[in-house]
PDB file of C-alpha atoms in Angstrom:
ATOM      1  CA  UNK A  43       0.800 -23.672  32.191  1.00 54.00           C
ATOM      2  CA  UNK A  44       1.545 -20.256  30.182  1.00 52.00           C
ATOM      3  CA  UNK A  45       1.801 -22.584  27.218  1.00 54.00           C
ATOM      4  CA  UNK A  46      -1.356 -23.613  27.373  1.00 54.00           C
ATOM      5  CA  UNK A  47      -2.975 -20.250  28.944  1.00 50.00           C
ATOM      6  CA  UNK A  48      -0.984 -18.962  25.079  1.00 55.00           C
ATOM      7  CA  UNK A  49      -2.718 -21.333  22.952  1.00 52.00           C
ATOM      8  CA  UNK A  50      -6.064 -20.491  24.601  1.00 59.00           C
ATOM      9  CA  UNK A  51      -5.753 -16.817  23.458  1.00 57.00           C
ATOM     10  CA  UNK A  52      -4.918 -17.121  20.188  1.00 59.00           C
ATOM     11  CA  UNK A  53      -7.957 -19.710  19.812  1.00 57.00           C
ATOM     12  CA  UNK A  54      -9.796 -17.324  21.272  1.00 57.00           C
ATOM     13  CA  UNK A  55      -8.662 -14.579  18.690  1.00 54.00           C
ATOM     14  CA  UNK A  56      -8.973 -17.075  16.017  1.00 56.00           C
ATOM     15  CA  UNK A  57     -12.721 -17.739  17.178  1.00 57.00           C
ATOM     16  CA  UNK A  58     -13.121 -14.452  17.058  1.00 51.00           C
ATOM     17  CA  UNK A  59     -11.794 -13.509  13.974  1.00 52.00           C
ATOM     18  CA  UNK A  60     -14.190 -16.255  12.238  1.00 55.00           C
ATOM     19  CA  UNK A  61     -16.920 -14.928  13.881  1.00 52.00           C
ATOM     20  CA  UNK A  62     -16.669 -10.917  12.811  1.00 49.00           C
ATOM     21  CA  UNK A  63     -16.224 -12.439   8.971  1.00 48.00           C
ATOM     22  CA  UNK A  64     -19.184 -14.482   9.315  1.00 52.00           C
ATOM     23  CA  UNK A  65     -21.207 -11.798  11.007  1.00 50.00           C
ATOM     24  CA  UNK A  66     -19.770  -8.901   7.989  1.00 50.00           C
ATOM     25  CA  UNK A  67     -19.042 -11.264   5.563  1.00 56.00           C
ATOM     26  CA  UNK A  68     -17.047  -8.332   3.577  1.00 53.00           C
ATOM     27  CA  UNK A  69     -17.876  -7.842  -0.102  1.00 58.00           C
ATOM     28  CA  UNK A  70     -16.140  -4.504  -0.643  1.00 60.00           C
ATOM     29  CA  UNK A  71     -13.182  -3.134   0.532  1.00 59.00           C
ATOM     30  CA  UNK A  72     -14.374  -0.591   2.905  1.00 63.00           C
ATOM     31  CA  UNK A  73     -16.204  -3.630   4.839  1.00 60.00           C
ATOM     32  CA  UNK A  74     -12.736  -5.418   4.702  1.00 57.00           C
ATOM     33  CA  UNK A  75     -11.445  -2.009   6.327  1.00 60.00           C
ATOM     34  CA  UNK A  76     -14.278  -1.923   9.046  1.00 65.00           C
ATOM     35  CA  UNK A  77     -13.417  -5.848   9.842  1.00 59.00           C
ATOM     36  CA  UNK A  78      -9.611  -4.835  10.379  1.00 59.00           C
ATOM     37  CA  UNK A  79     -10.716  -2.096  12.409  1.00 66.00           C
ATOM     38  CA  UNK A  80     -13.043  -3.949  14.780  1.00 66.00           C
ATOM     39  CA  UNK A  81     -10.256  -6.613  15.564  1.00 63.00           C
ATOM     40  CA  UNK A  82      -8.049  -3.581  16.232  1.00 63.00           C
ATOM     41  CA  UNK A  83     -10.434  -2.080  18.277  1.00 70.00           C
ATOM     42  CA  UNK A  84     -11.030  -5.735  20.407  1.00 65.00           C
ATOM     43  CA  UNK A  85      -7.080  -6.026  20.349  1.00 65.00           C
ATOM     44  CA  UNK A  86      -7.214  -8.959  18.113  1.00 59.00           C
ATOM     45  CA  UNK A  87      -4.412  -7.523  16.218  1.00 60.00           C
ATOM     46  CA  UNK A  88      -2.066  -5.181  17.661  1.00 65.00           C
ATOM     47  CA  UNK A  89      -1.774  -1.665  16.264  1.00 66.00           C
ATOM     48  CA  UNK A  90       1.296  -2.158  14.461  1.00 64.00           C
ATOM     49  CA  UNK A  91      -0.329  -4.810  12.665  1.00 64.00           C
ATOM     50  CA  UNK A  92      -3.260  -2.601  11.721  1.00 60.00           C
ATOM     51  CA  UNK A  93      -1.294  -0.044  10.723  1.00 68.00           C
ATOM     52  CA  UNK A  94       0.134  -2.356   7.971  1.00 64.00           C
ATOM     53  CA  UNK A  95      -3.073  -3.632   6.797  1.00 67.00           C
ATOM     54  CA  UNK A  96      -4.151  -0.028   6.371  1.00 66.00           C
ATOM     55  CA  UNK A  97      -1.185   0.709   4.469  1.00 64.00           C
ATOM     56  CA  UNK A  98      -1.845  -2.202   2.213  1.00 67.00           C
ATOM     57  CA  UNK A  99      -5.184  -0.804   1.357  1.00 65.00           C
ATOM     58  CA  UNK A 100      -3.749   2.589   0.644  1.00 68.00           C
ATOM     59  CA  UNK A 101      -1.295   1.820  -1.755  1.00 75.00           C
ATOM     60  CA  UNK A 102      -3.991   0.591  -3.934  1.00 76.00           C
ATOM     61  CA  UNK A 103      -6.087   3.665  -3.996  1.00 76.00           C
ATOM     62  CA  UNK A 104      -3.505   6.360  -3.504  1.00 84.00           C
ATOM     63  CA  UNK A 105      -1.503   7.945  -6.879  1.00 88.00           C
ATOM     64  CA  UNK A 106       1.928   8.262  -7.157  1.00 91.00           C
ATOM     65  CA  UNK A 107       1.233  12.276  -6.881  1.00 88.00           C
ATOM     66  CA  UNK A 108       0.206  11.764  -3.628  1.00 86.00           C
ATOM     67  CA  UNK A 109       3.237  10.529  -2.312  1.00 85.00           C
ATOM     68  CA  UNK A 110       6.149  11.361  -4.297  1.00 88.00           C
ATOM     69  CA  UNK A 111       8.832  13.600  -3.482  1.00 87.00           C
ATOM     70  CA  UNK A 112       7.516  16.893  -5.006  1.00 87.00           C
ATOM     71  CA  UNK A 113       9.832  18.683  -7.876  1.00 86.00           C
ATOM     72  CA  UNK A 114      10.760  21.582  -5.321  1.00 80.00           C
ATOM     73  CA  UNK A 115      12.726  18.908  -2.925  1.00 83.00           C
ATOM     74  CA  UNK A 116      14.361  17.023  -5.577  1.00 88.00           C
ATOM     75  CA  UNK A 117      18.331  16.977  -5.470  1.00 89.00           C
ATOM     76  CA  UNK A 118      19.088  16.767  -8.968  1.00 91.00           C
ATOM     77  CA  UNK A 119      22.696  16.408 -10.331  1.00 92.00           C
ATOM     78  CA  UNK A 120      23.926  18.773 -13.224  1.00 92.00           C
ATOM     79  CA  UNK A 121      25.336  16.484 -16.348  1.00 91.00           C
ATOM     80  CA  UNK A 122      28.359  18.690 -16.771  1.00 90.00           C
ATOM     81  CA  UNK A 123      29.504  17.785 -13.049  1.00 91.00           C
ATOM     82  CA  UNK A 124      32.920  16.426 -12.604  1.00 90.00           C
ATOM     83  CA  UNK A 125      33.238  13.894 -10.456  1.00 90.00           C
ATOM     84  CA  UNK A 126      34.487  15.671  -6.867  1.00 89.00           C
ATOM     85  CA  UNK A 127      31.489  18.118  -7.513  1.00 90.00           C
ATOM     86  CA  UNK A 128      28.752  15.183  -7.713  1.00 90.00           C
ATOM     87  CA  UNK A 129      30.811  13.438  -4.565  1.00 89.00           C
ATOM     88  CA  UNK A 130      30.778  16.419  -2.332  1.00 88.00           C
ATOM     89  CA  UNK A 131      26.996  16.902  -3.644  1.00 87.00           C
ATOM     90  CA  UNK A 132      26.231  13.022  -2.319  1.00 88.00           C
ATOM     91  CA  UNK A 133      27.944  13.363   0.754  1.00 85.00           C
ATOM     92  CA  UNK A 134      25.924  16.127   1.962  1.00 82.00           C
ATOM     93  CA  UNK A 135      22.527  14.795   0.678  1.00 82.00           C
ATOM     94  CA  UNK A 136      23.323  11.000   1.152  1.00 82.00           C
ATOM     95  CA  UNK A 137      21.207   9.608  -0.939  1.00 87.00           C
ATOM     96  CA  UNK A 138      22.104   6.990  -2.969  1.00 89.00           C
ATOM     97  CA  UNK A 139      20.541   7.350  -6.429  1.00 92.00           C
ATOM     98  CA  UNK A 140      20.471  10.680  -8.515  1.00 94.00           C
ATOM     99  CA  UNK A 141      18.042  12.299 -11.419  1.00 94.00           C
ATOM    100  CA  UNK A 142      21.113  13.911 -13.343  1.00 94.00           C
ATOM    101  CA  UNK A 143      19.537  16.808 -15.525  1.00 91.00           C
ATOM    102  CA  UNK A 144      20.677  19.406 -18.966  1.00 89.00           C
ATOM    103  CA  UNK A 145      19.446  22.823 -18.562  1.00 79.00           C
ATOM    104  CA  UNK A 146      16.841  22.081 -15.886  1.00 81.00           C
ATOM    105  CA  UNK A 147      14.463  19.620 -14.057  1.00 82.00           C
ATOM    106  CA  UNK A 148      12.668  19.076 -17.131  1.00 84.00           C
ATOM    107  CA  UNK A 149      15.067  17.607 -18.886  1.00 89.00           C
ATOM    108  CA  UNK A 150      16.714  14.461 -16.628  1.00 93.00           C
ATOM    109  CA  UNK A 151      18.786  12.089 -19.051  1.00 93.00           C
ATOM    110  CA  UNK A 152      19.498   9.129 -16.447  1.00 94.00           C
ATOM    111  CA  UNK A 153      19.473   8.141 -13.139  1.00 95.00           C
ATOM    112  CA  UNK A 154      23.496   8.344 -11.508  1.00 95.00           C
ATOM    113  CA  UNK A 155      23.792   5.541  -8.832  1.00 93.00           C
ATOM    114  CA  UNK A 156      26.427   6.925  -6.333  1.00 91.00           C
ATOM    115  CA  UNK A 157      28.181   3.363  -6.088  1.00 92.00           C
ATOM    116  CA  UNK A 158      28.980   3.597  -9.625  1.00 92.00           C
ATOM    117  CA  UNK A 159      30.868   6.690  -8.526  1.00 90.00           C
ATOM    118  CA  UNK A 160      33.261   5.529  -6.305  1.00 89.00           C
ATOM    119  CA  UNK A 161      35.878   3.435  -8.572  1.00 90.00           C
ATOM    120  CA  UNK A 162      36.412   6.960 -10.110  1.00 88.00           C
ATOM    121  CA  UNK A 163      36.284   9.012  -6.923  1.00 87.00           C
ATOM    122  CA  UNK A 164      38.675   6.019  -5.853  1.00 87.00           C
ATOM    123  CA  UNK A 165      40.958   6.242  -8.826  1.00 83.00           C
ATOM    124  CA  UNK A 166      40.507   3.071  -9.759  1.00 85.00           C
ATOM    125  CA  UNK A 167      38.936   3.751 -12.890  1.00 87.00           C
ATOM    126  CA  UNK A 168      40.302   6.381 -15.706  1.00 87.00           C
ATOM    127  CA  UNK A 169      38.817   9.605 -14.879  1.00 86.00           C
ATOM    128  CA  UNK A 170      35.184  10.840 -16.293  1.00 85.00           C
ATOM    129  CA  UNK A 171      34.937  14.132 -18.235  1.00 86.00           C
ATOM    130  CA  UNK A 172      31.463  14.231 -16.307  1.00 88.00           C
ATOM    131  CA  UNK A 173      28.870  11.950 -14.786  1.00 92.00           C
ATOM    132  CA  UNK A 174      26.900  12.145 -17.798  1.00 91.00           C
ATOM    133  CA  UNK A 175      28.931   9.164 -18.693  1.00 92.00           C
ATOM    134  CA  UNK A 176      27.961   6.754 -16.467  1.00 93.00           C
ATOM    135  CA  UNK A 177      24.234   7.578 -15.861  1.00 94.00           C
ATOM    136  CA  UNK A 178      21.452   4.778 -16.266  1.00 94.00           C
ATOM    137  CA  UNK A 179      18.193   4.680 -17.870  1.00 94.00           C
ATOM    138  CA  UNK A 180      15.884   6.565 -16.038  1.00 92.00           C
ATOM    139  CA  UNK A 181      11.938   5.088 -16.064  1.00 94.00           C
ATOM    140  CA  UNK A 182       9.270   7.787 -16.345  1.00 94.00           C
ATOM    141  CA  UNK A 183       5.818   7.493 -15.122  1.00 94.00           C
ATOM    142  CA  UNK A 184       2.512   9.503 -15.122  1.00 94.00           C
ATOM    143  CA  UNK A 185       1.402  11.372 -11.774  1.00 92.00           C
ATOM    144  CA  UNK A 186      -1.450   9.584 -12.095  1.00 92.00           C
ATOM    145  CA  UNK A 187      -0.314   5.825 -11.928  1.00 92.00           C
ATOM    146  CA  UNK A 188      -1.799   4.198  -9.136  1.00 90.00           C
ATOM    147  CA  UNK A 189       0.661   3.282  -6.375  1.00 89.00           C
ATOM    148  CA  UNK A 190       0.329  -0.353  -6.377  1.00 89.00           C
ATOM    149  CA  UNK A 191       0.795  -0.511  -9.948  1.00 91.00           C
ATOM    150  CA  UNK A 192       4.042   1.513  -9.507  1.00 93.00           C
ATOM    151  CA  UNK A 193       5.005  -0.791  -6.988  1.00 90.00           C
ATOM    152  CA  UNK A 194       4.258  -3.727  -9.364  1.00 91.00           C
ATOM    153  CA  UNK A 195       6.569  -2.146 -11.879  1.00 93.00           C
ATOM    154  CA  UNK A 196       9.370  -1.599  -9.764  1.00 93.00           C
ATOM    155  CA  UNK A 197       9.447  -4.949  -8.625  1.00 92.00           C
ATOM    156  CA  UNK A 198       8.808  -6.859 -12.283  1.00 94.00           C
ATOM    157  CA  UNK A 199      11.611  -4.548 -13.164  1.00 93.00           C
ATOM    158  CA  UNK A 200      13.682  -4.354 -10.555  1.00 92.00           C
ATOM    159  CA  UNK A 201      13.893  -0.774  -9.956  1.00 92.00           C
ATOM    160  CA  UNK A 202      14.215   1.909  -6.876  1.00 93.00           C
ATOM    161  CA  UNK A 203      13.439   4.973  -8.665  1.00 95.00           C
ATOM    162  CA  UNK A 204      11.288   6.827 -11.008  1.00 95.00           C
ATOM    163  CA  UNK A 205      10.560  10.259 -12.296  1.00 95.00           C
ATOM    164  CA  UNK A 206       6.933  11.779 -12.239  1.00 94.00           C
ATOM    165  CA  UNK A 207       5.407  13.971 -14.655  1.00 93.00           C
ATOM    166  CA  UNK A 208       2.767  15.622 -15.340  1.00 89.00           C
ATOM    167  CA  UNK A 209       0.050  15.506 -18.016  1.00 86.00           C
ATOM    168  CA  UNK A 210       1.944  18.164 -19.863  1.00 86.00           C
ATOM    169  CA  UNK A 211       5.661  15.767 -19.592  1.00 88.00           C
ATOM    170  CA  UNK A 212       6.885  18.068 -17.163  1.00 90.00           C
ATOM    171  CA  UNK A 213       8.798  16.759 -13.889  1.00 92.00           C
ATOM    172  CA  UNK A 214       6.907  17.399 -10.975  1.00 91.00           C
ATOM    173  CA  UNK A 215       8.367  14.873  -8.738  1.00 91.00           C
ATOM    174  CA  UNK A 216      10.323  11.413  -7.977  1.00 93.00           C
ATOM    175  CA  UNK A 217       8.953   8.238  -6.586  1.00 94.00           C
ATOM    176  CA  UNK A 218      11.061   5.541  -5.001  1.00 93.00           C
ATOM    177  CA  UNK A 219      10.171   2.059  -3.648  1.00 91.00           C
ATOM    178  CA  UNK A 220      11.386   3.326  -0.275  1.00 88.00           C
ATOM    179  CA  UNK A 221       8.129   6.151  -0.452  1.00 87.00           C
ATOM    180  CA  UNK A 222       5.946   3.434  -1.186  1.00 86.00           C
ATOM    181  CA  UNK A 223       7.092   0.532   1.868  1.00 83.00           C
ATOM    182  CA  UNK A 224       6.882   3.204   4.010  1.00 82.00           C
ATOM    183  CA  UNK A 225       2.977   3.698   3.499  1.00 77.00           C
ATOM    184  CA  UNK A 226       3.150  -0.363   4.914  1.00 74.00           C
ATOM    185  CA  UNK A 227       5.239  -0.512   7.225  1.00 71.00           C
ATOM    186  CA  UNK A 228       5.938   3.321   8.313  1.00 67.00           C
ATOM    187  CA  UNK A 229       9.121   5.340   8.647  1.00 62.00           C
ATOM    188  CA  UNK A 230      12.272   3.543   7.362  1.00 56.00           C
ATOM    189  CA  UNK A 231      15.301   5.213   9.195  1.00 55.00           C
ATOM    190  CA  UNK A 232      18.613   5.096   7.567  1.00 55.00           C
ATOM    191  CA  UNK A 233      22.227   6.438   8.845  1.00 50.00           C
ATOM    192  CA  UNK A 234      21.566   9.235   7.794  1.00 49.00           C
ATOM    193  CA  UNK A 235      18.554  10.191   9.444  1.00 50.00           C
ATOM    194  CA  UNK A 236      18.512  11.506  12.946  1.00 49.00           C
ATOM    195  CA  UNK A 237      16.012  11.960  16.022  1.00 47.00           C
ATOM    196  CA  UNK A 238      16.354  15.909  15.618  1.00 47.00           C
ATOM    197  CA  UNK A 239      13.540  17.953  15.045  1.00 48.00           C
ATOM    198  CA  UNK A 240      13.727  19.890  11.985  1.00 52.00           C
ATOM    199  CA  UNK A 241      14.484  23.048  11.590  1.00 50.00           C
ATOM    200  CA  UNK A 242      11.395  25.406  11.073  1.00 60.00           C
ATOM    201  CA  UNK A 243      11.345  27.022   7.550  1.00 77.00           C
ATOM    202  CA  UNK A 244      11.598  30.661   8.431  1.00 87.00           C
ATOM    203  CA  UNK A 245      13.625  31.715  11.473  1.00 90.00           C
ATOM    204  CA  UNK A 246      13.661  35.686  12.546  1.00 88.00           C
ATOM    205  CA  UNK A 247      17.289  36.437  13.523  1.00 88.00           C
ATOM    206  CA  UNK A 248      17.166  40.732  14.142  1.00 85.00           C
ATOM    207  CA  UNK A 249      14.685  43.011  14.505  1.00 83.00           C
ATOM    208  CA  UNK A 250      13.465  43.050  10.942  1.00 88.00           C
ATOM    209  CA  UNK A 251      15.611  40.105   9.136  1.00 91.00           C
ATOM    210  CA  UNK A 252      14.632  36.533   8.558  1.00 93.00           C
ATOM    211  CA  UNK A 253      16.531  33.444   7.566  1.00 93.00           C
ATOM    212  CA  UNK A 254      15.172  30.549   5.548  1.00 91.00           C
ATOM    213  CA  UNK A 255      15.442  27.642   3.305  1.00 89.00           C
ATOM    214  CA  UNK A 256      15.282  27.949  -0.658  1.00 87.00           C
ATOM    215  CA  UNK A 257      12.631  25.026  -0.243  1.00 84.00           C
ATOM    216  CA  UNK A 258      10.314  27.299   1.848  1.00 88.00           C
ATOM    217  CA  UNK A 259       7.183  27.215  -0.013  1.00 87.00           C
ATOM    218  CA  UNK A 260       5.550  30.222  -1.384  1.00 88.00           C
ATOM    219  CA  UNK A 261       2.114  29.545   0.431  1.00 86.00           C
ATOM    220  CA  UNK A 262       3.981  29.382   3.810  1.00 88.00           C
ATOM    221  CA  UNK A 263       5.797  32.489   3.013  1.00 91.00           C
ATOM    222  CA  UNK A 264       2.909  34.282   2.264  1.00 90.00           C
ATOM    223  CA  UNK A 265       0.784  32.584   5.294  1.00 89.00           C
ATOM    224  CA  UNK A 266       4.292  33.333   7.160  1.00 90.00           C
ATOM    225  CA  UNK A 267       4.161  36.984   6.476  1.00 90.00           C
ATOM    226  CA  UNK A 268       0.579  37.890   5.880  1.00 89.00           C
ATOM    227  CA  UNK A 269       1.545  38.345   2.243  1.00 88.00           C
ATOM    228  CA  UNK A 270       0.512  37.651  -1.480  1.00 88.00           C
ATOM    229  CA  UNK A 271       3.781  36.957  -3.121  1.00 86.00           C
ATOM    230  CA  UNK A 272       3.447  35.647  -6.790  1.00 82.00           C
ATOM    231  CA  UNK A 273       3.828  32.472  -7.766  1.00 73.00           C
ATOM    232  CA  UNK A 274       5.036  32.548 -11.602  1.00 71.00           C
ATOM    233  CA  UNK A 275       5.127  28.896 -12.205  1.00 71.00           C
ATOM    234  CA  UNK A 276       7.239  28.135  -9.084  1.00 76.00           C
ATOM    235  CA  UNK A 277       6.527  26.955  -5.694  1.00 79.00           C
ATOM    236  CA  UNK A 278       9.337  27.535  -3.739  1.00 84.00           C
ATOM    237  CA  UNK A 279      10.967  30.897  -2.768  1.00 90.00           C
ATOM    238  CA  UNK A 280      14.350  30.084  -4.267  1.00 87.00           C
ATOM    239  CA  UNK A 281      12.468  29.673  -7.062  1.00 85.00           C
ATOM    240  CA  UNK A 282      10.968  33.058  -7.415  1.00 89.00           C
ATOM    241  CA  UNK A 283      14.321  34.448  -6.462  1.00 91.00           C
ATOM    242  CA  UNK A 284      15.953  32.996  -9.532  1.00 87.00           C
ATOM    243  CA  UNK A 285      12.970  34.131 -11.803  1.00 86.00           C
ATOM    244  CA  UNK A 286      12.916  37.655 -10.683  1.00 88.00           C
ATOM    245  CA  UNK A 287      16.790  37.733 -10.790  1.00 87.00           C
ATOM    246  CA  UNK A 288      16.696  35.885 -14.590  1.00 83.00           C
ATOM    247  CA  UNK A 289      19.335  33.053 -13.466  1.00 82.00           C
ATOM    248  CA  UNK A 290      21.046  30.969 -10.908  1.00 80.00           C
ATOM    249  CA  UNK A 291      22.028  34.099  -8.198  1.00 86.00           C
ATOM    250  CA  UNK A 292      25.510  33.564  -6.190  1.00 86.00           C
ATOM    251  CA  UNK A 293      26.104  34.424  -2.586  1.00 90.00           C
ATOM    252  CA  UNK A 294      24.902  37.870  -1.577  1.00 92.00           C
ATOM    253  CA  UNK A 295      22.958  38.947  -4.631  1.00 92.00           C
ATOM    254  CA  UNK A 296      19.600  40.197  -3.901  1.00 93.00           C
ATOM    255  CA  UNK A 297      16.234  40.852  -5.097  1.00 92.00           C
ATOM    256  CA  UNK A 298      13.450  42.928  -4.157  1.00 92.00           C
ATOM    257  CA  UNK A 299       9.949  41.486  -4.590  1.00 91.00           C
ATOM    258  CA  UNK A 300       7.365  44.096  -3.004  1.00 88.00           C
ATOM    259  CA  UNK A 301       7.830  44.646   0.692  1.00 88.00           C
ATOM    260  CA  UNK A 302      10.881  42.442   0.514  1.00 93.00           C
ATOM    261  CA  UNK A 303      14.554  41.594  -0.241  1.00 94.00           C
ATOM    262  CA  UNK A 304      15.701  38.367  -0.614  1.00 95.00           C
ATOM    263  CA  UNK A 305      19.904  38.007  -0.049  1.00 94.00           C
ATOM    264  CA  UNK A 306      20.909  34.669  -1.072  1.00 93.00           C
ATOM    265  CA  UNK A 307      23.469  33.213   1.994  1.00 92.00           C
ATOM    266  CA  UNK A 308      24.125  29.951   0.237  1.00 88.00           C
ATOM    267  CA  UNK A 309      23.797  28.387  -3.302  1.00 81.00           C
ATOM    268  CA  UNK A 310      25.613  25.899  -5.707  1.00 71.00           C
ATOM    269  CA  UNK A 311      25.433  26.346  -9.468  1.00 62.00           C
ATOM    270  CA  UNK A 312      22.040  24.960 -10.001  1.00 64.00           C
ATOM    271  CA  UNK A 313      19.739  25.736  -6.754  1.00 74.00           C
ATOM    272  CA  UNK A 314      19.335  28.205  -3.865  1.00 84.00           C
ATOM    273  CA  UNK A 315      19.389  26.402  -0.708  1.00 85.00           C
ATOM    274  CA  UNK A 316      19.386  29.228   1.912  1.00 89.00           C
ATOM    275  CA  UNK A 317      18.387  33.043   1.840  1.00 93.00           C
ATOM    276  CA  UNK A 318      17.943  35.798   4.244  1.00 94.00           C
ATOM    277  CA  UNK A 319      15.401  38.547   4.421  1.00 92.00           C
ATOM    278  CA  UNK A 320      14.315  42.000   4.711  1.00 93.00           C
ATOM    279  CA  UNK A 321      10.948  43.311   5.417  1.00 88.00           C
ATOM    280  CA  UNK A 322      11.386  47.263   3.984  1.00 82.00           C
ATOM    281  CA  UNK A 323       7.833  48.793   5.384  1.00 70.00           C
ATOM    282  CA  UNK A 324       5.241  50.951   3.772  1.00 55.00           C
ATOM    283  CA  UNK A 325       5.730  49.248   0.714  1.00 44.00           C
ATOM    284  CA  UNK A 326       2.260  47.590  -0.810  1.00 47.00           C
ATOM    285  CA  UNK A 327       2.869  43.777  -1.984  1.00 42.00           C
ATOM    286  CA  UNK A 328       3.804  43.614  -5.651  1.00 41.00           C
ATOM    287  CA  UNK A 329       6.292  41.751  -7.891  1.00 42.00           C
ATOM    288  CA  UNK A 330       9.049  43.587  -8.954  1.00 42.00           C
TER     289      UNK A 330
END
């Protein structure tokens, strides 16, 4: 009896389904949208279902600047790194594939795939001077590529990652295939994600100090604090940090940038990834 009472319904949603095309009879896409919506709406598809439909449709209007990872949160691998520096650099970022860079962002030679690490973290293989070694080709596409073209690409050439730039060649981001399934079929948890919240950006620990990550944006800081920080060609407050100070700061330098000072509490060799704060008052807002 449910059998049959089964096959009814989806008839019935069938029917239906016929009879919203032949009523719309879609010639563009946003008529195609309004027809997904309606059977969403009459629960002719579930929501999950819409949901990827929708996606499918965004991926071929979107641009890969719209949903990269932006240049600011990129975790970028110096070439010079040896190969327990890049290892203890994976193992607290767990990702598995790496932009490896000279000088700075703007300059990535490769891509370093963290399983071609292990036979030399493993001694199994003679040891690397540095990673530069054993980096891959990386593929470099404009911001501006649409997203199911990029998609396209990565499959025809079998490929996980890409670096953006901009119309200028600078980096300004990454792209992975992972970014772009995600717009279909929503989050794609790993083991290395987990069900906490995160951690808000700016965190007041004393009467007048602040704690933050390097990644903190300048527009939040500045919405943050009521303030009008400059933003020299950087986004991030790490960023400013290092081009006020003129380099890569270690632990417990500072810098004073108007009404503030900026200690840095932790840092590697090529980024700032944590920093407390002063407010010093009476003091107008103004670069240093």
């Amino acid at each position: 009896m449910n059998d049959t009472v089964n096959v009814r319904e989806e008839e019935n949603k069938d029917s239906l389904i016929k009879r919203m095309l032949r009523g719309l009879r879609p010639s563009t896409r946003k008529e195609l949208a309004d027809v997904i919506a309606e059977a969403g709406s009459r629960d002719v598809i579930d929501e999950d279902t819409e949901d990827m439909l929708k996606g499918v449709f965004d991926i071929s209007r979107l641009r890969v600047s719209d949903i990269m990872i932006p240049r600011s949160e990129m975790v970028t691998l110096d070439s010079e790194l040896g190969v327990k520096e890049a290892v203890e650099v994976i193992a607290s970022s767990g990702h598995s594939r790496y932009p490896v860079s000279e000088e700075d962002r703007d300059h990535i030679i490769g891509i370093l795939n963290a399983k071609d690490l292990l036979p030399y973290a493993c001694a199994l293989k003679e040891p690397l001077k540095s990673i530069a070694d054993i980096v891959r080709p990386c593929t470099v596409v404009p911001e501006t590529l649409r997203v199911d073209a990029m998609l396209k690409h990565f499959q025809e050439n079998h490929l996980h990652i890409a670096v953006v730039v901009d119309e200028f060649g600078g980096v300004c981001g990454l792209i992975t295939i992972e970014d772009i399934l995600e717009l279909i079929v929503g989050d794609i948890a790993d083991e290395y994600d987990t069900e906490e919240e995160d951690a808000p950006p700016i965190v007041k620990v004393g009467e007048n100090t602040w704690e933050m990550e390097g990644v903190t944006l300048i527009s939040d800081f500045n919405d943050y604090f009521k303030a009008d920080l400059p933003s020299p060609d950087v986004d991030t407050v790490a960023g400013l940090v290092i081009h006020c100070i003129g380099h890569i700061p270690a632990v417990n330098e500072e810098a004073r940038i108007g009404r503030f000072i900026f200690k840095v509490l932790e840092a590697s060799h090529h980024q700032v990834t944590r920093l407390s704060l002063t407010q010093v008052k009476d003091i107008k807002d103004s670069a240093s």
